[in-house]
Coordinates of C-alpha atoms and ligand atoms in Angstrom, one line a residue:
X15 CA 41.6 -10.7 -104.1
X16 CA 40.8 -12.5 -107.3
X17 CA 41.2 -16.0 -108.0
X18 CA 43.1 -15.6 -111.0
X19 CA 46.2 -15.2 -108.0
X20 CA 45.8 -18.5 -106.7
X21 CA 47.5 -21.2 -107.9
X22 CA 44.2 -23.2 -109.1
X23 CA 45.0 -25.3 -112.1
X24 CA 43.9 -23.7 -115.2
X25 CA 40.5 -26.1 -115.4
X26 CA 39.2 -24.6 -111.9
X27 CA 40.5 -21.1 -113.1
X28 CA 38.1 -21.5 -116.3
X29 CA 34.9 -22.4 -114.3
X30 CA 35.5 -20.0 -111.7
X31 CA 35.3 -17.4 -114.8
X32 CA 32.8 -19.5 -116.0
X33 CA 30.7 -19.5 -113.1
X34 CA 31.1 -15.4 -113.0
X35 CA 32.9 -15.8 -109.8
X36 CA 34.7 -12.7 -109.9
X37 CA 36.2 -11.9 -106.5
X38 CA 37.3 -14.2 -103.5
X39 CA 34.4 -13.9 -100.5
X40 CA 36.6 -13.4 -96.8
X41 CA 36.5 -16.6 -96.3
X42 CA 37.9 -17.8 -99.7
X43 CA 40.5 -15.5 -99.4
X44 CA 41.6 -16.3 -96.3
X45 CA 41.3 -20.1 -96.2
X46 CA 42.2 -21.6 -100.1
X47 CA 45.8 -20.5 -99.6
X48 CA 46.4 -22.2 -96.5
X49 CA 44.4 -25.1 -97.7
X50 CA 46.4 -25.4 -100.8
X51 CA 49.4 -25.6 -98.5
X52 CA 48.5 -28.5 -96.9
X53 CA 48.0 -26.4 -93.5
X54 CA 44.6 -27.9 -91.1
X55 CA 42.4 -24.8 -90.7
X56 CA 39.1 -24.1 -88.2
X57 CA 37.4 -21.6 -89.8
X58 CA 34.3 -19.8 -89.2
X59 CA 31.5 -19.8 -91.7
X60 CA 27.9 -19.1 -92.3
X61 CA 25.7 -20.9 -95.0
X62 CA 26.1 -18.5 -97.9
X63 CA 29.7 -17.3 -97.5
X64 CA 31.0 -19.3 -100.4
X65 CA 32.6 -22.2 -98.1
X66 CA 32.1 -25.0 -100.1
X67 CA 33.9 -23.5 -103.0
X68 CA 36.3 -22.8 -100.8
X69 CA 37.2 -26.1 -99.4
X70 CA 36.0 -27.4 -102.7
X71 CA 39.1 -25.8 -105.1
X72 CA 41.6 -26.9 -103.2
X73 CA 40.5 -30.7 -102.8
X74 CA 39.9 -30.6 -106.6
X75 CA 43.2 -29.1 -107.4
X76 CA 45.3 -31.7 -105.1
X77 CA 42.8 -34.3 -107.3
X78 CA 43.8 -33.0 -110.1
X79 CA 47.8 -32.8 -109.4
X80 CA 47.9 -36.0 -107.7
X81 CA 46.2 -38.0 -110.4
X82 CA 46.4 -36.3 -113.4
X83 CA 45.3 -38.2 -116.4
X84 CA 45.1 -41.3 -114.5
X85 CA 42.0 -39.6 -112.9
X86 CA 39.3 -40.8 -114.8
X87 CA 40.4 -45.0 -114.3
X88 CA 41.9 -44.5 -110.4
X89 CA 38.5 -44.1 -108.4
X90 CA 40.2 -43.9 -105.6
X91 CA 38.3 -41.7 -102.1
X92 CA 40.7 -38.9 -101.6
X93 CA 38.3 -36.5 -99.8
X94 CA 35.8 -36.9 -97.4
X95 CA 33.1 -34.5 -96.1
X96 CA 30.8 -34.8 -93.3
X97 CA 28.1 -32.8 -93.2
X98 CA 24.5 -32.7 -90.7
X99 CA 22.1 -33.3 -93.0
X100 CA 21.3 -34.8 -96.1
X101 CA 19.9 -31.7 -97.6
X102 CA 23.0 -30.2 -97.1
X103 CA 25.4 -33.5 -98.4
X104 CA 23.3 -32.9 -101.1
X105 CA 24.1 -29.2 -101.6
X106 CA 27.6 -29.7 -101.1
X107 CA 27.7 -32.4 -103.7
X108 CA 25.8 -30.2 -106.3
X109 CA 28.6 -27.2 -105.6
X110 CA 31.7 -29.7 -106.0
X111 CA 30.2 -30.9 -109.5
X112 CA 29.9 -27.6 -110.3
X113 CA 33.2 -27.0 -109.5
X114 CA 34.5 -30.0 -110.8
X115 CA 32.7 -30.6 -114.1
X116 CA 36.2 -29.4 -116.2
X117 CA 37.5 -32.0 -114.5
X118 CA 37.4 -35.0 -116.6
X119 CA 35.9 -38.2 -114.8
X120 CA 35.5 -36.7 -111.4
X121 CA 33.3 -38.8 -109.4
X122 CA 31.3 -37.4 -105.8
X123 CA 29.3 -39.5 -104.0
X124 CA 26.7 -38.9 -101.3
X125 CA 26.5 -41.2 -98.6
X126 CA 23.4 -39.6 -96.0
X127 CA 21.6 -41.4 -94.0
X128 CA 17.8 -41.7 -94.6
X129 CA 18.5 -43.2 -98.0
X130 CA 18.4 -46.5 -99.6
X131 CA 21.6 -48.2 -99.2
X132 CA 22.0 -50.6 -101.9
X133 CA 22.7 -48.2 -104.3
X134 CA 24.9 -46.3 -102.3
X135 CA 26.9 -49.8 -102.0
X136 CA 27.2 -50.4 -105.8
X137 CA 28.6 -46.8 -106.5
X138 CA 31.1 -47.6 -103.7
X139 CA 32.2 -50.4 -105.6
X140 CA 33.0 -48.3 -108.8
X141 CA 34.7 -46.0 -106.3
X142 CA 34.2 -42.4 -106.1
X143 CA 37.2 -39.3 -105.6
X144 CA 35.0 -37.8 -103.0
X145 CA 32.6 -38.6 -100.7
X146 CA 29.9 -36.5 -99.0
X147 CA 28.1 -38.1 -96.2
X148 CA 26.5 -37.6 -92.8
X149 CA 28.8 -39.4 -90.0
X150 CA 25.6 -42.4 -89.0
X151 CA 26.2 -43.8 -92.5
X152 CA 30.1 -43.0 -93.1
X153 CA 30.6 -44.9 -90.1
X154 CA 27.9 -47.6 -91.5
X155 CA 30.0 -48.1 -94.8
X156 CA 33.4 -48.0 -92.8
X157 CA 32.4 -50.9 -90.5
X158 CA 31.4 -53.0 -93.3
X159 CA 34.3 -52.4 -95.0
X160 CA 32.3 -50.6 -98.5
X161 CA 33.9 -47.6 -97.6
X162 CA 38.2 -47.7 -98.3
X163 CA 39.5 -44.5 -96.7
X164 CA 42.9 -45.2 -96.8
X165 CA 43.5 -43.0 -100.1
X166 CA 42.1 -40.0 -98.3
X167 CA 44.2 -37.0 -97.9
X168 CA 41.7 -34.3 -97.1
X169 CA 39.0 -34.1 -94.8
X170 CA 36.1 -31.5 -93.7
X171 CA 33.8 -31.2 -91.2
X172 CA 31.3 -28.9 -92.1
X173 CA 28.6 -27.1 -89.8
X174 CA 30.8 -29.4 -87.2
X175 CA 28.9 -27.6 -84.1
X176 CA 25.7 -28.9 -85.7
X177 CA 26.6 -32.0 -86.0
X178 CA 27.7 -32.3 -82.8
X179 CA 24.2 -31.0 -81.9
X180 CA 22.3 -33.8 -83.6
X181 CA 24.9 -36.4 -81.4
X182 CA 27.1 -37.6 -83.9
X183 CA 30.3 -36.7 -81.8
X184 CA 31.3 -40.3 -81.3
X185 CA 30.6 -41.2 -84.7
X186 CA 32.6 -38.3 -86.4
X187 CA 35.5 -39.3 -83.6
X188 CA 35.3 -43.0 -84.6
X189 CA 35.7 -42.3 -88.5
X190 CA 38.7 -39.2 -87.9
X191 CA 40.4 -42.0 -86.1
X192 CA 40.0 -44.7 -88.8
X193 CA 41.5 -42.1 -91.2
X194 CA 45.6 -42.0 -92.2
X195 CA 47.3 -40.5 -89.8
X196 CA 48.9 -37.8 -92.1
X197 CA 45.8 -35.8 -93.8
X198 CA 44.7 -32.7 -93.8
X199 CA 41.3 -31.9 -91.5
X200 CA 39.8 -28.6 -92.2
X201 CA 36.6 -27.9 -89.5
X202 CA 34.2 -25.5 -90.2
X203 CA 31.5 -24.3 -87.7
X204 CA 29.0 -21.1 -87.0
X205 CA 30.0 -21.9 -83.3
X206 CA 33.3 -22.7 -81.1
X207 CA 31.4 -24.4 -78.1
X208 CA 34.4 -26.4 -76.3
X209 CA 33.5 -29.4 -77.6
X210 CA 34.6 -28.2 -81.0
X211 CA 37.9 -26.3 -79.4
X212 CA 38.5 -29.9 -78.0
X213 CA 38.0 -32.0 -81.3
X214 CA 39.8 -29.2 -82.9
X215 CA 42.9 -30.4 -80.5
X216 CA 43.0 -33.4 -80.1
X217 CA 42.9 -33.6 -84.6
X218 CA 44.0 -31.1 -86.0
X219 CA 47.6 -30.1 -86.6
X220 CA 48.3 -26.5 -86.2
X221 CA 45.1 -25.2 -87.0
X222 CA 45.2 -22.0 -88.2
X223 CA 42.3 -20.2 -87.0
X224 CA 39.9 -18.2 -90.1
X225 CA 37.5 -15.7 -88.7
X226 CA 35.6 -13.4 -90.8
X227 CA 34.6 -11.4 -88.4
X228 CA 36.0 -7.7 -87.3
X229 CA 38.2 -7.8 -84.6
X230 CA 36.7 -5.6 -82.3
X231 CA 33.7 -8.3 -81.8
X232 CA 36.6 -10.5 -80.3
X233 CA 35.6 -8.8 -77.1
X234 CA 31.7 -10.3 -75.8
X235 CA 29.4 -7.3 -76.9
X236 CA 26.8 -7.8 -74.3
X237 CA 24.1 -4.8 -72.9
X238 CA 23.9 -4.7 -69.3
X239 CA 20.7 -2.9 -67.7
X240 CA 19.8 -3.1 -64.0
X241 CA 16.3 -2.9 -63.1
X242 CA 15.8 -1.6 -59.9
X243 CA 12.7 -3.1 -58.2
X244 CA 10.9 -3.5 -55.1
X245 CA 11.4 -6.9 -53.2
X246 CA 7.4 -7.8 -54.0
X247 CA 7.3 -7.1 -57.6
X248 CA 10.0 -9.1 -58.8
X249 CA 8.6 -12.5 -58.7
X250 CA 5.9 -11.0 -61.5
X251 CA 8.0 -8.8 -63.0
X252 CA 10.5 -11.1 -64.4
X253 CA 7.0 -12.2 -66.4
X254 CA 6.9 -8.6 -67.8
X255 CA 10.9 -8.3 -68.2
X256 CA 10.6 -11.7 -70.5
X257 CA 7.9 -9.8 -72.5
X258 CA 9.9 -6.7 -72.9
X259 CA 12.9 -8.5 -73.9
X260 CA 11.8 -11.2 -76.3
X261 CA 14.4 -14.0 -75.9
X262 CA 15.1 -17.6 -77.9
X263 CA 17.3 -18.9 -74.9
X264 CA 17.5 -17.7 -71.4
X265 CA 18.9 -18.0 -68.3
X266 CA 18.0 -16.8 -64.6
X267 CA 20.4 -17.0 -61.9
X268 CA 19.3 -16.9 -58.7
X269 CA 21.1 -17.2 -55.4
X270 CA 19.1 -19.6 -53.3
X271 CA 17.1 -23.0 -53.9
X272 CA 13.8 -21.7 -52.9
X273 CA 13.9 -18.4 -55.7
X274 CA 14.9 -21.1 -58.0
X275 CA 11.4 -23.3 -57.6
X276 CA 9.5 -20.0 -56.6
X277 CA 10.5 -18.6 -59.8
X278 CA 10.2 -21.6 -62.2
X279 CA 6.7 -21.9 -61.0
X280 CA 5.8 -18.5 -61.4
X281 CA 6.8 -18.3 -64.8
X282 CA 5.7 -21.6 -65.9
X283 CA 1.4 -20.5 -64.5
X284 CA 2.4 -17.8 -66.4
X285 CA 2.5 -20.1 -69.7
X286 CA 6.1 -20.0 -70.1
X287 CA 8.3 -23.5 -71.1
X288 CA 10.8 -23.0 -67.6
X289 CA 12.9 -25.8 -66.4
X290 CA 14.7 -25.6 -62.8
X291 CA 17.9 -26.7 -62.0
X292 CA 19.7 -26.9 -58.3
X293 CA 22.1 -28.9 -56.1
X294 CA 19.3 -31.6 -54.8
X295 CA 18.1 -32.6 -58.5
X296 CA 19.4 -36.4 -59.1
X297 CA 21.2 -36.4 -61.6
X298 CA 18.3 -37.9 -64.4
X299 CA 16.5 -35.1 -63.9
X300 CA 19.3 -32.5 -64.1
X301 CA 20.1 -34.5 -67.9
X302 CA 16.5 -34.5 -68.9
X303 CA 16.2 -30.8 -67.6
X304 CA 19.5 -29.8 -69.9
X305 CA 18.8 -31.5 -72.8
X306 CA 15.5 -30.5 -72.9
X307 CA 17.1 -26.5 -72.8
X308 CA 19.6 -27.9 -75.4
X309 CA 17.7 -28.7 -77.6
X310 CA 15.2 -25.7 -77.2
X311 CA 12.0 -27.3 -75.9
X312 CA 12.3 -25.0 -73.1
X313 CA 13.0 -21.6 -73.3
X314 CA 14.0 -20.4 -70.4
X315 CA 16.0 -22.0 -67.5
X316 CA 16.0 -20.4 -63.7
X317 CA 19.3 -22.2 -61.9
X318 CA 21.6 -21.6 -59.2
X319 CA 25.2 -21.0 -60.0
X320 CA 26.9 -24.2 -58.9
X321 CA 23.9 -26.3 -61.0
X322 CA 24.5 -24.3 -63.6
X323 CA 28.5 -25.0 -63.5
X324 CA 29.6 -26.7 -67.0
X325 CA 26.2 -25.8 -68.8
X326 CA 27.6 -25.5 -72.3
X327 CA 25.0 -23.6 -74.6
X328 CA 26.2 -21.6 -77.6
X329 CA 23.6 -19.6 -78.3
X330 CA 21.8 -18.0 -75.4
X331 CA 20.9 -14.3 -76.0
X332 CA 19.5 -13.6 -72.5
X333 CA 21.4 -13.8 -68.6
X334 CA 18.8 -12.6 -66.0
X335 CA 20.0 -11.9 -62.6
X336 CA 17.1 -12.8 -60.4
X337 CA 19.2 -12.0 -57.6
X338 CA 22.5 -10.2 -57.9
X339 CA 25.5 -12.1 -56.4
X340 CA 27.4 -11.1 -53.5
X341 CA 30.7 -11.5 -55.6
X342 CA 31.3 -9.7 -58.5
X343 CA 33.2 -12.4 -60.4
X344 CA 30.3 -14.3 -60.1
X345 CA 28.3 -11.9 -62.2
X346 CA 30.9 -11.6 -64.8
X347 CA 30.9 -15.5 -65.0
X348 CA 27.2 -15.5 -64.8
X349 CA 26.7 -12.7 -68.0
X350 CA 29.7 -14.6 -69.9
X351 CA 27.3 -16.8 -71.0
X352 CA 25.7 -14.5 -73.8
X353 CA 27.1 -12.1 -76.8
X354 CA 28.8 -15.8 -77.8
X355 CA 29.8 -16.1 -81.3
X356 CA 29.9 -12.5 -82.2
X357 CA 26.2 -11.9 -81.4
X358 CA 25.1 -9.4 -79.3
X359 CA 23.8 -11.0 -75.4
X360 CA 21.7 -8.9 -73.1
X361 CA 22.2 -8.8 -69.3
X362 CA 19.6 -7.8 -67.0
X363 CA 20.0 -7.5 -63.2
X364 CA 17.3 -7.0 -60.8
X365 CA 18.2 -5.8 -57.4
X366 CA 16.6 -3.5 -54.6
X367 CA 17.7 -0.1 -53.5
X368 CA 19.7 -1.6 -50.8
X369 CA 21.6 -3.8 -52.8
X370 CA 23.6 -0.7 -54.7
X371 CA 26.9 -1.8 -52.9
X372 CA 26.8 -4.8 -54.8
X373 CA 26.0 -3.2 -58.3
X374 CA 28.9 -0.4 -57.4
X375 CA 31.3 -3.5 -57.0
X376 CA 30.0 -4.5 -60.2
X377 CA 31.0 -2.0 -62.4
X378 CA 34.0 -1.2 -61.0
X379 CA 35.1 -4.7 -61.6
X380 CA 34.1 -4.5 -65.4
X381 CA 35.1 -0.6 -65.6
X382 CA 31.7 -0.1 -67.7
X383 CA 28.4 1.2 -65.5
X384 CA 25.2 -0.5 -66.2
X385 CA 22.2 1.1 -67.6
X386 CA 19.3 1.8 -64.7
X387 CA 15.5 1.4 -65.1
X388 CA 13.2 0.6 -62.8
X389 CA 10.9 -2.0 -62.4
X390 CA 7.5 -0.4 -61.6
X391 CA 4.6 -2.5 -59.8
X392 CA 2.0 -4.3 -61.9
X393 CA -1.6 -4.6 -61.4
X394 CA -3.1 -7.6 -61.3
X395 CA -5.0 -6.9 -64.8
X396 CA -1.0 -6.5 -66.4
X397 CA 0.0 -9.8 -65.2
X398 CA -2.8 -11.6 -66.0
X399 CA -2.4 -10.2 -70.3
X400 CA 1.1 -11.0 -69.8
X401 CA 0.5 -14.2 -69.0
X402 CA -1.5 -15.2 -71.9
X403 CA 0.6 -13.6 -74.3
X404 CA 3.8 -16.3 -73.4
X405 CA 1.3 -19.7 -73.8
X406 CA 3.0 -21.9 -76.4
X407 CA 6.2 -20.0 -76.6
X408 CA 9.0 -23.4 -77.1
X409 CA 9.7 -24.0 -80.7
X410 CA 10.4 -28.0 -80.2
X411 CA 9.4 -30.7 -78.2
X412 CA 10.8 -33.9 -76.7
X413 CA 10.6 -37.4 -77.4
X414 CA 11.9 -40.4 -75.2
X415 CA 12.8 -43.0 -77.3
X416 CA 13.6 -46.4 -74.9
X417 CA 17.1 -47.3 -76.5
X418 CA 20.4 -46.2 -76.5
X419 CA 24.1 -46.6 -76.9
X420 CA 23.9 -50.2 -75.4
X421 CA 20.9 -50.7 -77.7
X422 CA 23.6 -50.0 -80.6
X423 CA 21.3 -46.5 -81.3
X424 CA 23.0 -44.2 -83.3
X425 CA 21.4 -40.1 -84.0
X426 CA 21.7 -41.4 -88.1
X427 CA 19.0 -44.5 -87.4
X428 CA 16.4 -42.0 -85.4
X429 CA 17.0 -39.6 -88.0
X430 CA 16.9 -42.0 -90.6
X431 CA 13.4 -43.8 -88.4
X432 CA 11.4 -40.0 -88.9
X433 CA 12.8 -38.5 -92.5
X434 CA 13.4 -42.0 -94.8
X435 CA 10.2 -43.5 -96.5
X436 CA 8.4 -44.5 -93.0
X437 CA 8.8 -41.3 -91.4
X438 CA 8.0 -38.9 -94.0
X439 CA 9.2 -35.3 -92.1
X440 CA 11.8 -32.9 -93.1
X441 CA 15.2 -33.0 -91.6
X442 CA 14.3 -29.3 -90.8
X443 CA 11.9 -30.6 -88.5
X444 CA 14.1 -32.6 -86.2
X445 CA 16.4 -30.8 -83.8
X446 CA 19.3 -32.2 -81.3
X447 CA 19.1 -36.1 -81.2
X448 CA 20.8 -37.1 -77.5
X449 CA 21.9 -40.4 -77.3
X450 CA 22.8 -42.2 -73.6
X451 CA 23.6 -45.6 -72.9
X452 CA 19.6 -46.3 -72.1
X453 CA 17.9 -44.1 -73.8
X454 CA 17.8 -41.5 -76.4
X455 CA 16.3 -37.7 -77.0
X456 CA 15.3 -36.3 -79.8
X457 CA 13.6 -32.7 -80.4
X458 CA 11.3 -32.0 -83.3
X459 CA 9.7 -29.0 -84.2
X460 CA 6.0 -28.9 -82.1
X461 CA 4.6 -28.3 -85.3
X462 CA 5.2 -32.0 -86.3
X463 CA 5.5 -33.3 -82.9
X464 CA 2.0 -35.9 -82.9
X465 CA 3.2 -37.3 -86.2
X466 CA 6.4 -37.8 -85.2
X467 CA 5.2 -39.6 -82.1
X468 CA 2.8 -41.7 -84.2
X469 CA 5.2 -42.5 -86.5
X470 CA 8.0 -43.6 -83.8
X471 CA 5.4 -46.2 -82.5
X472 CA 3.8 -47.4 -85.3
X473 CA 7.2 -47.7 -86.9
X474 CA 10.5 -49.5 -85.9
X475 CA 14.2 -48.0 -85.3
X476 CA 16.7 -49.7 -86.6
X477 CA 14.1 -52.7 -87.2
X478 CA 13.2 -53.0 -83.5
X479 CA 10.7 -51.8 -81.4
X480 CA 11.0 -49.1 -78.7
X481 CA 9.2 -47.4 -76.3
X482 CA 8.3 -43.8 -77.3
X483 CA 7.0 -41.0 -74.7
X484 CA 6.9 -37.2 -74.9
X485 CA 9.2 -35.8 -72.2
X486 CA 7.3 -33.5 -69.8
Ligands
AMP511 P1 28.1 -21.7 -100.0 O1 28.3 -20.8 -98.9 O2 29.2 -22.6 -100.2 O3 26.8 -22.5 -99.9 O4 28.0 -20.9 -101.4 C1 26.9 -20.0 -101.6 C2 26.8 -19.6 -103.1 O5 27.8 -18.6 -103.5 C3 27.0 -20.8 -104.1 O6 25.9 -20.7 -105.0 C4 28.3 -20.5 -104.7 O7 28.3 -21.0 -106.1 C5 28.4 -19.0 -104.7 N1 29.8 -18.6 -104.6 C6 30.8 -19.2 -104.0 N2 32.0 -18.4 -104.1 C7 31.7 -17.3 -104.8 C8 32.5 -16.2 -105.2 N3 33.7 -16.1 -104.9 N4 31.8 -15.2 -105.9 C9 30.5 -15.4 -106.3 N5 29.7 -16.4 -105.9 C10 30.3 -17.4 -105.1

């Protein structure tokens, strides 16, 4: 499809040529014409798939109908785009420039968090057509009235399921609402956990759904191998099994309480980040436990099936079967939970010769038989290599900060606390922020992890003092 079909006013039609744009990427093609309809769409999109440009044309070409010469004097905010990180406001902003720069006296602004805000305060004042900002400091400019959204017609959420991921759900749900009631939304997002399904229903208008992916991924593509094993070489097998089939995010089921901490133990002397999670956890360590697997500072997570009810994590790419379950629908639930989001998941069971009933039931439940192995016996020598190949294996780490919702916390002023001036790291470096009425979470890479802490203590949130901790 080429853009020259569209009908993109002849300004964006010149800098697409310009620009040597020559065909429409999928996601172009399949979203600009519903977009230029007025239609909300969810769409999925990767970094790199030519999204901006294609939420981009079609808010520049409403700009440009809807104002026409009396663009350049009415500075009025008709789009508004919320993105995670300031780095990408900032890319987003550069692309709608170079979208826009035929169109004469186009104004974007970019309103992250992190930054200076006086400055940010006196280009509100000479208005701006669009507005690219992270949701802490949209929110910040709403409440203190700087911000007029009343103009808007168009809205995006983009990398929404990251977003969500840095805690800024009740912050983008607080500015959708402040919006006109008749606009468009268009969400964009790598991932469809429920939360996003859920913010998708309860704002959009009938969405209509852009995938780029083939259909036949629609159905989970997920590898299923049962290792068969002898009751004693489990425990130190899973060690090996973890080695063989190098994971970012796991889970182990396991039947009973007692596997559950047998397990978690094991793994964790054998230098592995593990967290446990059963029915007699209260229910602080059950959060702490999650978020801390949320937000990847543990690896791997060995639960029973009713803890591990209503876990909601995109992207795990490993389901081990410590123990196979007596019902089959259990296993189908249990390995649901991987091959998410068009990747492929892996499923490995572990089970003794007597428990062949149970895999038979199995497959004849999904139709499609596993592929067998077997789980030979280590020596003591194996386990002990094994176990000093997985020290240091979590990619982020924890803080505790001693504030929270009731404190007024929001993720933008942490955020804002460890990248602006004072905190001096990358955005790159910080991970999920968690906020609760308390207390807050936030991961950061390990790699930063001391520095951040310093920085946290020496340094003020929001111009207060808290209490900082690592989370063990
Ligand atoms: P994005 O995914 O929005 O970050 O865009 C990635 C890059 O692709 C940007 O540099 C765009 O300028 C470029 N781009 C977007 N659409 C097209 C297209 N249809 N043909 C060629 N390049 C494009």
């Amino acid at each position: 499809m080429e853009f020259k079909s569209l009908p993109l006013s002849p300004s964006l039609l010149q800098v697409v040529a310009e620009l040597g744009f020559e065909k429409l990427t999928p996601i172009q093609a399949q979203s600009i014409p519903l977009l230029l309809k007025g239609k909300d769409v969810i769409g999925q999109s990767k970094t790199g798939s030519g999204k901006t440009a294609a939420f981009g044309l079609p808010i520049l070409n409403q700009l440009e109908k809807r104002l026409g010469s009396e663009l350049p004097r009415r500075r009025e905010t008709r789009a508004l785009i919320l993105c995670p990180t300031r780095e990408l406001c900032t890319q987003v902003a550069r692309e709608l420039r170079k979208l826009g720069r035929r169109v004469a006296g186009l104004q974007v602004l970019i309103l992250s968090g992190g930054q200076p805000i006086f400055p940010q305060l006196q280009a509100l004042e000479k208005g701006a057509h669009i507005a690219v900002g992270t949701p802490g400091r949209v929110l910040d400019h709403l409440t203190r009235g700087t911000l007029d959204l009343s103009n808007a017609t168009t809205v995006v959420l983009d990398e929404a399921d990251r977003m969500l991921d840095m805690g800024f759900q009740e912050d983008m749900e607080r500015i959708l609402r402040a919006l006109p009631k008749t606009r468009q939304l268009a969400l964009f997002s790598a991932t469809f956990p429920r939360t996003i399904e859920a913010m998708s229903r309860n704002y959009q208008k009938e969405p209509v759904r852009v995938t780029i992916e083939e259909p036949e991924e629609r159905t989970p593509d997920i590898r299923q191998i049962f290792y068969e094993t002898a009751a004693e070489t489990k425990l130190k097998g899973v060690l090996w099994l973890l080695r063989q089939h190098p994971s970012e995010s796991a889970i182990i089921f396991c039947n009973f309480k007692a596997s559950v901490t047998e397990l978690a133990r094991t793994l964790r002397e054998g230098g592995l980040s593990a967290g446990e999670l059963h029915g007699d956890l209260e229910q602080a360590d059950r959060d702490r436990v999650m978020a801390k697997f949320r937000n990847q500072s543990t690896r791997i997570l060995v639960a029973t099936d009713v803890a591990a009810r209503g876990i909601d994590v995109a992207d795990l790419d490993l389901v081990i079967n410590y123990e196979l379950p007596a019902q089959p629908e259990v296993y189908v639930h249990r390995i649901g939970r991987t091959g998410r989001a068009g990747k492929r998941g892996l499923a490995i069971s572990l089970g003794t010769s007597r428990e062949k009933s149970k895999l038979e039931r199995i497959e004849s439940l999904t139709g499609s038989p596993l592929s067998r192995k077997t789980l030979a016996p280590l020596a003591n020598a194996e386990i002990d290599t094994l176990s000093q190949g997985a020290r240091n294996d979590a990619r982020m780490e924890t803080l505790y900060i001693s504030g929270g919702r009731k404190d007024k916390l929001r993720p933008g002023d942490i955020l804002g606390a460890l990248t602006g001036e004072a905190g001096g790291l990358q955005g790159s470096d910080i991970g999920k922020i968690e906020i609760h009425d308390r207390f807050a979470y936030v991961a950061v890479a390990k790699s930063v992890a001391r520095v951040a802490l310093t920085r946290l203590r020496n340094g003020r949130i929001k111009g207060r003092k808290f209490r900082i901790e690592p989370v063990a």
